[in-house]
mmCIF file of C-alpha atoms in Angstrom:
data_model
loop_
_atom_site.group_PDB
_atom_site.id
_atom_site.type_symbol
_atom_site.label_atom_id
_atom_site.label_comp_id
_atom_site.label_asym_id
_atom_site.label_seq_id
_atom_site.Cartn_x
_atom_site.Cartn_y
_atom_site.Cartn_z
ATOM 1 C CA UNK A 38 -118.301 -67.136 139.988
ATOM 2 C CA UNK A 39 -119.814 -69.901 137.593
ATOM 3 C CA UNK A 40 -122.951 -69.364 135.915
ATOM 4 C CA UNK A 41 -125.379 -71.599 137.013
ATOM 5 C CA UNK A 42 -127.202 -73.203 133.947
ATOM 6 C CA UNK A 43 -130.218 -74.336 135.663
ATOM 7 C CA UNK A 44 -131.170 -70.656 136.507
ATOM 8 C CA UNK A 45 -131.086 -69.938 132.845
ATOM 9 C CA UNK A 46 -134.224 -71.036 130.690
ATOM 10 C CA UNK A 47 -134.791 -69.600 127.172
ATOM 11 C CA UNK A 48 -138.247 -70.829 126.808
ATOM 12 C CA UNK A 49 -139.349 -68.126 129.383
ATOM 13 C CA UNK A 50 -137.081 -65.361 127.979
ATOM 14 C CA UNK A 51 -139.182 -63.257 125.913
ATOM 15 C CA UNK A 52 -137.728 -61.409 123.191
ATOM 16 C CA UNK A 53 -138.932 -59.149 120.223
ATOM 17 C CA UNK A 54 -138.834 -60.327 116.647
ATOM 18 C CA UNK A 55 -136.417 -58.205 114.632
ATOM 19 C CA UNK A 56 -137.556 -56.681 111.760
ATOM 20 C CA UNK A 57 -135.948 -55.646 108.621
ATOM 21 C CA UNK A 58 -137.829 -53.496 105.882
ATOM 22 C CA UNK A 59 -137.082 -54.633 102.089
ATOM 23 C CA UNK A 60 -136.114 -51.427 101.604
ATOM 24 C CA UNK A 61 -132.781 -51.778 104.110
ATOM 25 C CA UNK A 62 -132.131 -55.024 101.831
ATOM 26 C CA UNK A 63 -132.115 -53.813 98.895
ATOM 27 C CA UNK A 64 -130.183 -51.118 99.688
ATOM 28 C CA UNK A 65 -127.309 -52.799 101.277
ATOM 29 C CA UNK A 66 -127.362 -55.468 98.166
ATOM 30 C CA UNK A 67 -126.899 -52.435 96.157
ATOM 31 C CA UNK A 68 -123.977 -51.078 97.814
ATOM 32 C CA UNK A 69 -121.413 -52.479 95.773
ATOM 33 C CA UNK A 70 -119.145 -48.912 95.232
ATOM 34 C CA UNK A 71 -117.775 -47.580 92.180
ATOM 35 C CA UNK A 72 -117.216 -50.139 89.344
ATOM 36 C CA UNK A 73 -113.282 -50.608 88.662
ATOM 37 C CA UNK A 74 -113.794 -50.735 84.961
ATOM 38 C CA UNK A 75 -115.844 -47.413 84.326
ATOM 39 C CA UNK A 76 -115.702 -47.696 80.897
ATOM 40 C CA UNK A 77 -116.898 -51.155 80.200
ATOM 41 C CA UNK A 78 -119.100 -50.730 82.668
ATOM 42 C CA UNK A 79 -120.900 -47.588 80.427
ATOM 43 C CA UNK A 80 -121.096 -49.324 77.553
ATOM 44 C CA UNK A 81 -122.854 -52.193 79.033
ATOM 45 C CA UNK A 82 -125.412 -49.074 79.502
ATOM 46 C CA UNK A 83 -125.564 -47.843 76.040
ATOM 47 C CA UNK A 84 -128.024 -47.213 73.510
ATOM 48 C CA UNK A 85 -130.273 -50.162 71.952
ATOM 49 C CA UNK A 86 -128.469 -50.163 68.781
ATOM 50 C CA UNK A 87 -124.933 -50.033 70.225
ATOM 51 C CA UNK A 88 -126.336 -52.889 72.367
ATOM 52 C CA UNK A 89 -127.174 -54.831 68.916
ATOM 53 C CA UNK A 90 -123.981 -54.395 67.242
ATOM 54 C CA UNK A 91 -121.995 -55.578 70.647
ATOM 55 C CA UNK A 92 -124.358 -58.931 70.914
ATOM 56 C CA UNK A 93 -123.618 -59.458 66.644
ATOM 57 C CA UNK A 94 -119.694 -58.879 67.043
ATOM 58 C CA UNK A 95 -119.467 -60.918 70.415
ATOM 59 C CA UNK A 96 -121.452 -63.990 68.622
ATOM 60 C CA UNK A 97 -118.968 -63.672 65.749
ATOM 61 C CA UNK A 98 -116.059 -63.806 67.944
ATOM 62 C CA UNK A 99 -117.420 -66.729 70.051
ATOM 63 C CA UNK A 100 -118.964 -68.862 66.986
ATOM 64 C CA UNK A 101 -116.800 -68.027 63.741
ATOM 65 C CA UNK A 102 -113.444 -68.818 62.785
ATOM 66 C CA UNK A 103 -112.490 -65.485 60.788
ATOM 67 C CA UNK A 104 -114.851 -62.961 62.924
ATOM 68 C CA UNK A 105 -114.993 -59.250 60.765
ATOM 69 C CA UNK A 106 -114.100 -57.008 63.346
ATOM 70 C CA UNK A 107 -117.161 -53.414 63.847
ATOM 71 C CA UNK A 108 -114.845 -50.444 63.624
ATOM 72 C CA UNK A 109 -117.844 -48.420 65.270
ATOM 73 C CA UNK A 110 -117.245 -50.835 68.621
ATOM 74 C CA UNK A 111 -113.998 -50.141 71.370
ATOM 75 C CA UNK A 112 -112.195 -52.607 73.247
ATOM 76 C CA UNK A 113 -114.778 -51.422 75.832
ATOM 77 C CA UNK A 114 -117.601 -53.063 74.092
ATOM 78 C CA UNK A 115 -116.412 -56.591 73.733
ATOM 79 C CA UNK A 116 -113.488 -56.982 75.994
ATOM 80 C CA UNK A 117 -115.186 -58.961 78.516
ATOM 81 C CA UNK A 118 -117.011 -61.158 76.348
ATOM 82 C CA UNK A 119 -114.532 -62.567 73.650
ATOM 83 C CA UNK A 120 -110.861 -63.518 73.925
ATOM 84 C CA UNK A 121 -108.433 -63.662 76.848
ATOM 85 C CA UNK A 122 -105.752 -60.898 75.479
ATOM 86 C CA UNK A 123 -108.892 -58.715 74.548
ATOM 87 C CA UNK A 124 -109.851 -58.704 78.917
ATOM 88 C CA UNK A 125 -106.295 -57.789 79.074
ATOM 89 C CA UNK A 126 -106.308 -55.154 76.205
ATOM 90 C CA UNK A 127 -110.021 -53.635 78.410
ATOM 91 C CA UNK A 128 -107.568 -53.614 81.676
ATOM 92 C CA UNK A 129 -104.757 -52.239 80.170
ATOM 93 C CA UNK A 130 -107.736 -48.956 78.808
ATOM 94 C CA UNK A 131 -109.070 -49.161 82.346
ATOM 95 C CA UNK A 132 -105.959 -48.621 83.790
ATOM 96 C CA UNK A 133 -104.993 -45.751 81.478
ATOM 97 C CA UNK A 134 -108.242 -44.092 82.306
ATOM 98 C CA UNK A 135 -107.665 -44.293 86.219
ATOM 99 C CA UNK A 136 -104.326 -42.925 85.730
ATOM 100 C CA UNK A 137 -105.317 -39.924 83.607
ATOM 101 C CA UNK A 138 -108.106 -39.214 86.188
ATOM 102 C CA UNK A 139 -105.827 -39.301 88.987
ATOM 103 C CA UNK A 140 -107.436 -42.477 90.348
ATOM 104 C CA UNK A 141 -103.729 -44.147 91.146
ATOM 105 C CA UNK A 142 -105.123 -46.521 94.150
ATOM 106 C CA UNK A 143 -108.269 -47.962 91.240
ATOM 107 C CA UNK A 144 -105.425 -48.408 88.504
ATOM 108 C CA UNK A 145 -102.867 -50.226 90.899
ATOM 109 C CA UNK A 146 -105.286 -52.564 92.142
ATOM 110 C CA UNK A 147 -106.002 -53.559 88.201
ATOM 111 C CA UNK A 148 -101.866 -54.062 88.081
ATOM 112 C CA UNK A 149 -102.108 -56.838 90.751
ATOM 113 C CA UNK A 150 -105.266 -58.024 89.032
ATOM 114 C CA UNK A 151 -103.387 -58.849 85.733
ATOM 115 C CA UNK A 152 -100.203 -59.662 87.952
ATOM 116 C CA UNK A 153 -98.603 -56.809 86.622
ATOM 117 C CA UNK A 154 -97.364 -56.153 89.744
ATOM 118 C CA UNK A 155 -93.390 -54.882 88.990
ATOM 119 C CA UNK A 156 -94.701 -52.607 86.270
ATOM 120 C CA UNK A 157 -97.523 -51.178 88.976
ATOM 121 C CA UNK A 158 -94.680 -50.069 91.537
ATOM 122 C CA UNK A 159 -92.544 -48.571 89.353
ATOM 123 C CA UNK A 160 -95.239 -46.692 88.333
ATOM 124 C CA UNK A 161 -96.191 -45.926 91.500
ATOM 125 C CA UNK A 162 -92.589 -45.138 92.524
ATOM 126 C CA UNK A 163 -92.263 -42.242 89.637
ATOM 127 C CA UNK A 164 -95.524 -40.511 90.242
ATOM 128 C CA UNK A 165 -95.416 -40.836 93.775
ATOM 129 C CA UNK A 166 -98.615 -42.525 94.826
ATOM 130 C CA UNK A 167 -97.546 -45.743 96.838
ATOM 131 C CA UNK A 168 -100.185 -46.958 98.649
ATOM 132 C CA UNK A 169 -100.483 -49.694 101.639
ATOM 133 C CA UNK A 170 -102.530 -51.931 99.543
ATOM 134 C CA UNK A 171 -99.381 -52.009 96.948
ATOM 135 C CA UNK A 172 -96.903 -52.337 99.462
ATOM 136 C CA UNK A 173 -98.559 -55.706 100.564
ATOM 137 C CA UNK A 174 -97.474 -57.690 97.128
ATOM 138 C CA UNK A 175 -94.499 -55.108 96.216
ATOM 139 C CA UNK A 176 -92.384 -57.333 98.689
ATOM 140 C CA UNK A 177 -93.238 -59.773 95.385
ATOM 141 C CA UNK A 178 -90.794 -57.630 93.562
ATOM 142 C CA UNK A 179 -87.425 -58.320 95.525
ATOM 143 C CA UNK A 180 -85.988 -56.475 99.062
ATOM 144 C CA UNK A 181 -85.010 -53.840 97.042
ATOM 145 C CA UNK A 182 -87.686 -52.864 95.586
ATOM 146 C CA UNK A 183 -89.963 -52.880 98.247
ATOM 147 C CA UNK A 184 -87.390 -50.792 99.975
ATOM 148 C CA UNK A 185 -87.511 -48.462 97.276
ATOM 149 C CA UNK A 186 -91.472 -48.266 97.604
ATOM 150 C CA UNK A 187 -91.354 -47.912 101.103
ATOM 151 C CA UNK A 188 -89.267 -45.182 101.067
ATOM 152 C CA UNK A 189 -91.383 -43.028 98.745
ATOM 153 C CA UNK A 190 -94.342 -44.249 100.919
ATOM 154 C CA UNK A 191 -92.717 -42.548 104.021
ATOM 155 C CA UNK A 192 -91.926 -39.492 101.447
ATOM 156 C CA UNK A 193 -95.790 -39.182 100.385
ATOM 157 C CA UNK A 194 -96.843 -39.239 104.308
ATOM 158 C CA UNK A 195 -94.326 -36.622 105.554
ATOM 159 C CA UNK A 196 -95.354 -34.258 102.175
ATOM 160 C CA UNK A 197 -98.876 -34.506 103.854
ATOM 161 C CA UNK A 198 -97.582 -33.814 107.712
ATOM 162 C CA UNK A 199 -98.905 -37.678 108.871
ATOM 163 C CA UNK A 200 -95.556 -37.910 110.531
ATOM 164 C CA UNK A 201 -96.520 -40.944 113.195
ATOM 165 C CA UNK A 202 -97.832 -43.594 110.118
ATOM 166 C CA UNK A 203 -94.130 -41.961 108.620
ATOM 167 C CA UNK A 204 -92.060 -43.159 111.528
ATOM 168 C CA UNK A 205 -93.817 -46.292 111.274
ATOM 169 C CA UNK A 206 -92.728 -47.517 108.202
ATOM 170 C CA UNK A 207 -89.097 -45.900 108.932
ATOM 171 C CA UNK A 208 -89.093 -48.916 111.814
ATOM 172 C CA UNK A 209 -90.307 -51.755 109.443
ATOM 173 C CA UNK A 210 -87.118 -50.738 107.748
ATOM 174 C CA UNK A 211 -84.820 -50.899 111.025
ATOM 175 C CA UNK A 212 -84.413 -47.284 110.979
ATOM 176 C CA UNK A 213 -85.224 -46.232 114.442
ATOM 177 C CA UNK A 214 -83.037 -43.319 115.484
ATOM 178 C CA UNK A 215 -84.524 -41.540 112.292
ATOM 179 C CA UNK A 216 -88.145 -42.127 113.098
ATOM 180 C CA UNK A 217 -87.155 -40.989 116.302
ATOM 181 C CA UNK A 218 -85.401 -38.009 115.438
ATOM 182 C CA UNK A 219 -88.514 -37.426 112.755
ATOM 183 C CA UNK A 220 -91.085 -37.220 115.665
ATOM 184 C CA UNK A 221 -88.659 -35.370 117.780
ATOM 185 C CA UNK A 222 -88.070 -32.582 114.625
ATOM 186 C CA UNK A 223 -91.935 -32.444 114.886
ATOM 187 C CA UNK A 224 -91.916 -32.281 118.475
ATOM 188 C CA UNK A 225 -94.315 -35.495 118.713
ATOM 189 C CA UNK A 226 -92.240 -36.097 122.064
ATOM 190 C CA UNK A 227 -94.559 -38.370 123.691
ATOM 191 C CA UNK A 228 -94.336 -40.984 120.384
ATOM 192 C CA UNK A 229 -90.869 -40.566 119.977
ATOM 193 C CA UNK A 230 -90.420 -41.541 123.611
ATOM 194 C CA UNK A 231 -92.649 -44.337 123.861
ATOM 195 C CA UNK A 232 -90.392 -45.854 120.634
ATOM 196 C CA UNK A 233 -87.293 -44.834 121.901
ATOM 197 C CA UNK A 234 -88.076 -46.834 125.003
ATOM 198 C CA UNK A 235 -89.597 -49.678 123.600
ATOM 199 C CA UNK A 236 -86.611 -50.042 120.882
ATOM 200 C CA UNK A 237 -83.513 -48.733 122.539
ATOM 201 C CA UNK A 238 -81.042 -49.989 125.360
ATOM 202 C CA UNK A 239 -82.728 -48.325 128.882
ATOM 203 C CA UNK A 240 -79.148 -46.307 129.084
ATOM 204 C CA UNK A 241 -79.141 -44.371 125.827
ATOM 205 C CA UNK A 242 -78.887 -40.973 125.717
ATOM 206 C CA UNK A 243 -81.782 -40.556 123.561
ATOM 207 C CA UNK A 244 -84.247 -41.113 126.302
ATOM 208 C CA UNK A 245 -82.741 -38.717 128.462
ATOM 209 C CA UNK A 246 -82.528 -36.164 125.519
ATOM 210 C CA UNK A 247 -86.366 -36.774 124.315
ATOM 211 C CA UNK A 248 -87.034 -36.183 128.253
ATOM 212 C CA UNK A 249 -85.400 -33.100 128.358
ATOM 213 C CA UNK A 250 -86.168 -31.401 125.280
ATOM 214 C CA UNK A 251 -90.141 -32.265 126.025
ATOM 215 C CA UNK A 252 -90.158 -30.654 129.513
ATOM 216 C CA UNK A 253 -88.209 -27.663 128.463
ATOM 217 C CA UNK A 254 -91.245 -27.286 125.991
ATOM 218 C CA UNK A 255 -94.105 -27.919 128.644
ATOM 219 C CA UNK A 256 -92.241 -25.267 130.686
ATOM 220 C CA UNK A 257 -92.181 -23.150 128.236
ATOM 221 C CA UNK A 258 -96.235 -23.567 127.547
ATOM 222 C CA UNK A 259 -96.625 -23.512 131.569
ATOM 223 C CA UNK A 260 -97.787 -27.413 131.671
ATOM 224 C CA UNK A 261 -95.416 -27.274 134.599
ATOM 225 C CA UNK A 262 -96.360 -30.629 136.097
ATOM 226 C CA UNK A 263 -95.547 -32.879 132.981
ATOM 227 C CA UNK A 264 -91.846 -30.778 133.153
ATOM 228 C CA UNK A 265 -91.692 -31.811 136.921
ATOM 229 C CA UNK A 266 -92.239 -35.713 135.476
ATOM 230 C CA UNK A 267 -90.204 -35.358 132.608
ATOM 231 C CA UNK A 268 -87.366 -33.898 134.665
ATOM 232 C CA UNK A 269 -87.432 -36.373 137.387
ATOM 233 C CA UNK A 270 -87.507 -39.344 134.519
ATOM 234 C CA UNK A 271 -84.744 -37.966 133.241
ATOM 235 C CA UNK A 272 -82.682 -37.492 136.764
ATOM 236 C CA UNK A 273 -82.873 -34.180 136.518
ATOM 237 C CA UNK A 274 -84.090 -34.097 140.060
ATOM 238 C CA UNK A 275 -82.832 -30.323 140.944
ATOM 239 C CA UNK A 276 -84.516 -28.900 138.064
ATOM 240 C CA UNK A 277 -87.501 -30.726 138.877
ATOM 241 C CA UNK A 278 -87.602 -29.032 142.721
ATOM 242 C CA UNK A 279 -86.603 -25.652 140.464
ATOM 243 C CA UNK A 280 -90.255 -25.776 138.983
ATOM 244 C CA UNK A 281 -92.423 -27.391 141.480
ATOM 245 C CA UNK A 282 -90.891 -23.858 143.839
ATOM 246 C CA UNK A 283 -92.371 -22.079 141.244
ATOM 247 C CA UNK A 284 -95.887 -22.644 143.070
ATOM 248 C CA UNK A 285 -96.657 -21.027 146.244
ATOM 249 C CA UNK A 286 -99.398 -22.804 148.105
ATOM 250 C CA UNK A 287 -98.943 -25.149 151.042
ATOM 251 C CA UNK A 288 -100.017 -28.253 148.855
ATOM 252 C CA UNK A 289 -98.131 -27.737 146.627
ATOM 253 C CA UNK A 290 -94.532 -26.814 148.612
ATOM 254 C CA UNK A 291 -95.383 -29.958 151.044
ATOM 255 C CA UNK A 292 -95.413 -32.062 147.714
ATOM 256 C CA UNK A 293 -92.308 -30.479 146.751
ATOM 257 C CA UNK A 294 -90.602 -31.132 150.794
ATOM 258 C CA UNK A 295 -91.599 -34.608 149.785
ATOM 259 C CA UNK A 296 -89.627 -34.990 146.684
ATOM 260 C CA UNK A 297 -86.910 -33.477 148.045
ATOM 261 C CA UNK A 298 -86.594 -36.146 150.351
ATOM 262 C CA UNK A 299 -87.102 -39.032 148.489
ATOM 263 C CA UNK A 300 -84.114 -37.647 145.798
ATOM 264 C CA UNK A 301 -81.938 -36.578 148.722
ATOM 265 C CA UNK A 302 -81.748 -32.691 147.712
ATOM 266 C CA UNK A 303 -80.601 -31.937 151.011
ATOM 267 C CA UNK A 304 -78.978 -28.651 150.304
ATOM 268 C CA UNK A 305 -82.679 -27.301 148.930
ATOM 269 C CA UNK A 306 -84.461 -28.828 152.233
ATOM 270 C CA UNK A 307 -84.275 -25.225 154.616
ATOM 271 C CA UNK A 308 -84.999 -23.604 151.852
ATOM 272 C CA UNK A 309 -88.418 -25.917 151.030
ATOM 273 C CA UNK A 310 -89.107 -25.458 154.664
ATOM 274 C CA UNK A 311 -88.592 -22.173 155.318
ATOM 275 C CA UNK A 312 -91.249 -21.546 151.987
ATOM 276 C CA UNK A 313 -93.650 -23.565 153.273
ATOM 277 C CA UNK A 314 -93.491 -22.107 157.024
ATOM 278 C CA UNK A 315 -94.071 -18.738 154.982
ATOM 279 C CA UNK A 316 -96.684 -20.518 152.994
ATOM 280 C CA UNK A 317 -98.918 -21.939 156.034
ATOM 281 C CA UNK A 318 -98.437 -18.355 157.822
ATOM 282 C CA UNK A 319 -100.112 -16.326 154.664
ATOM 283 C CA UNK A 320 -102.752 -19.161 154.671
ATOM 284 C CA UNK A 321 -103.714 -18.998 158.541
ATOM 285 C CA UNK A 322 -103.425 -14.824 158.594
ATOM 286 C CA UNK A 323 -105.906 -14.732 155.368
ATOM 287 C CA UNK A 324 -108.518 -17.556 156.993
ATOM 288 C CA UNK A 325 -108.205 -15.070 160.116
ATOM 289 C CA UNK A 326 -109.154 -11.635 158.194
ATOM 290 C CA UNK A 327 -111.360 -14.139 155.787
ATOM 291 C CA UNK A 328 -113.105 -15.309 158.925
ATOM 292 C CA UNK A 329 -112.962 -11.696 160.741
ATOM 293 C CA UNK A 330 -114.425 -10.150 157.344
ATOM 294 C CA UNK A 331 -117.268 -13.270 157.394
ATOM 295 C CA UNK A 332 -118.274 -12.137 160.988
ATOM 296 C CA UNK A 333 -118.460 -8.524 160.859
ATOM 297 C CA UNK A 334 -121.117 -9.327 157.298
ATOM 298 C CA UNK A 335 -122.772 -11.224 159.970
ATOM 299 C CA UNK A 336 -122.933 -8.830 162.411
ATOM 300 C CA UNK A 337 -124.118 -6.008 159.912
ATOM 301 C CA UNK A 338 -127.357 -8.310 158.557
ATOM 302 C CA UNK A 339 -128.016 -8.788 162.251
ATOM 303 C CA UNK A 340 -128.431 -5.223 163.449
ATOM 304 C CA UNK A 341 -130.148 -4.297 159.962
ATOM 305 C CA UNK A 342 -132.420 -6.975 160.759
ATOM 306 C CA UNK A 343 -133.266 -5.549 164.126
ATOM 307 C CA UNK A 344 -133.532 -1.930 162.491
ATOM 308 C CA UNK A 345 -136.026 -3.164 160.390
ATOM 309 C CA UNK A 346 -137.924 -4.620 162.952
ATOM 310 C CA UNK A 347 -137.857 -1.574 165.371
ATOM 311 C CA UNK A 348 -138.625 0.282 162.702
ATOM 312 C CA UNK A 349 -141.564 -2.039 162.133
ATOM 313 C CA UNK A 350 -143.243 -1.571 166.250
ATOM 314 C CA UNK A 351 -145.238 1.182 166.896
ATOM 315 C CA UNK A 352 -144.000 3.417 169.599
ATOM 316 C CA UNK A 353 -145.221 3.391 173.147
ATOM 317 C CA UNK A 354 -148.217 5.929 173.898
ATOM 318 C CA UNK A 355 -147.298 9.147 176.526
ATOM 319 C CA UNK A 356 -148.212 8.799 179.944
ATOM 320 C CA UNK A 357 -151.761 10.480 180.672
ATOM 321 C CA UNK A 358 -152.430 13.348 183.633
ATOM 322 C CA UNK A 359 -154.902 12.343 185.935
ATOM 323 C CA UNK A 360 -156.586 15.356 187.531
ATOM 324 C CA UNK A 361 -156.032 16.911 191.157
ATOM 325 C CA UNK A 362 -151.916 15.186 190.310
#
């Protein structure tokens, strides 16, 4: 139903201030994460008289024609403060460092950066540490390449068991019967079928197979009504009835009389019946002795009860002789 406005005035809605301590605000202005150049980032740290001789050589640099170059000072010192190839020469160290430290996502981030970005994926490609971020430009590269990134991609998440993201990336490449059969090898039925449904003709035998092969496993583990489902999907009707006979109780056999019906299993029908006449017997004789049982308790608290409370009265007192009787 629509609001009505008029109902609605903020002038008589009362609400707290919110408050914010400087201490919250500084500390989410500090927040910033890990520098991406380390090493410059040190050496902007350093001691007062490195500090000196990085002010005198960056002066030089920026207001002489022939600067004199400090042997004591790195490309880490001065890169981003003088010349264009010498922020290039700092990024090129930086990346070096990441790599040798095993920091592959930090160094391929500083590829795109200086636009480096073939270089980066081949590098990523030999030492096996594609990531998502570099996939997103390495389509920059040429189809092929980007192929070829992708595939070690899917390579890197199946070494670490993260078979799902795996398949995934198998489909951006338009290979869906192997991220299929991938989940399936894995036994990630319930993925592989929601894919193979999604992606394939209704009629393939895949379905069917993925339906079968998952509720031969949830008999297996006794999850017997997601086999009964996965059975019936499949049309495996008479194997469904197989398992849902496998439980005894009324409820469940009537359920069972039901389905038999609706799929036309004729031939089973006596048989369903005939089990669940036996079934609602055994129920009704065990209510009776249950019932029986629940009396005769009954009875026995009763007559303690009245034990106790003749035991409780004191007897009557003997008649008394009168004399001359």
């Amino acid at each position: 139903e629509p609001v009505d406005d008029t109902e609605i005035q903020p002038d008589k809605v009362k609400s707290e201030p919110i408050t914010v301590s400087v201490s919250d605000v500084k500390r989410k202005r500090g927040s910033k994460g890990k520098s991406l150049l380390p090493l410059a980032s040190r050496r902007d740290h350093c001691s007062k008289s490195d500090q000196a001789d990085q002010i005198i050589q960056i002066a030089k640099e920026a207001f002489t024609t022939n600067p004199s170059c400090n042997e004591s000072l790195t490309i880490a010192d001065t890169g981003l403060y003088t010349s264009r190839s010498n922020t290039f020469k700092l990024v090129c160290e930086e990346r070096k460092n990441h790599t040798a430290e095993n920091h592959h996502h930090q160094a391929a981030l500083l590829g795109i950066w200086s636009s480096d970005i073939s270089r980066t994926v081949d590098l990523a490609i030999q030492t096996k540490t594609v990531t998502e971020s570099l996939l997103s430009v390495a389509v920059m590269c040429g189809m092929d390449k980007y192929q070829e990134a992708v595939r070690c991609f899917i390579s890197q998440l199946s070494a670490s068991r993260d078979f799902v993201t795996a398949a995934s990336y198998l489909l951006i490449l338009g290979e869906t019967h192997k991220a299929i059969d991938m989940l399936v090898s894995e036994e990630c039925y319930r993925e592989a079928l929601t894919i193979a449904k999604m992606r394939l003709a209704p009629e393939d035998d895949t379905i069917r197979s993925i339906y079968e092969k998952w509720a031969m496993k949830q008999e297996r583990e006794m999850q017997f009504d997601s086999a009964i489902k996965c059975y019936l999907a499949s049309g495996e009707a008479r194997r469904a009835i197989m398992v849902m006979l496998r439980r005894k109780d009324v409820a469940s056999l009537e359920t069972t009389l039901q389905v038999a019906e609706i799929v036309g299993e004729k031939e089973m029908l006596p048989a369903i019946r005939a089990a669940l006449e036996e079934a609602r017997l055994t129920e009704e004789a065990g209510n009776v002795v249950e019932n029986g049982k629940s009396e005769a308790d009954c009875e026995g608290v009763n007559g303690f009860k009245e034990g106790e409370e003749n035991l409780g009265t004191e007897p009557d007192p003997p008649p008394t002789l009168q004399n001359g009787s």
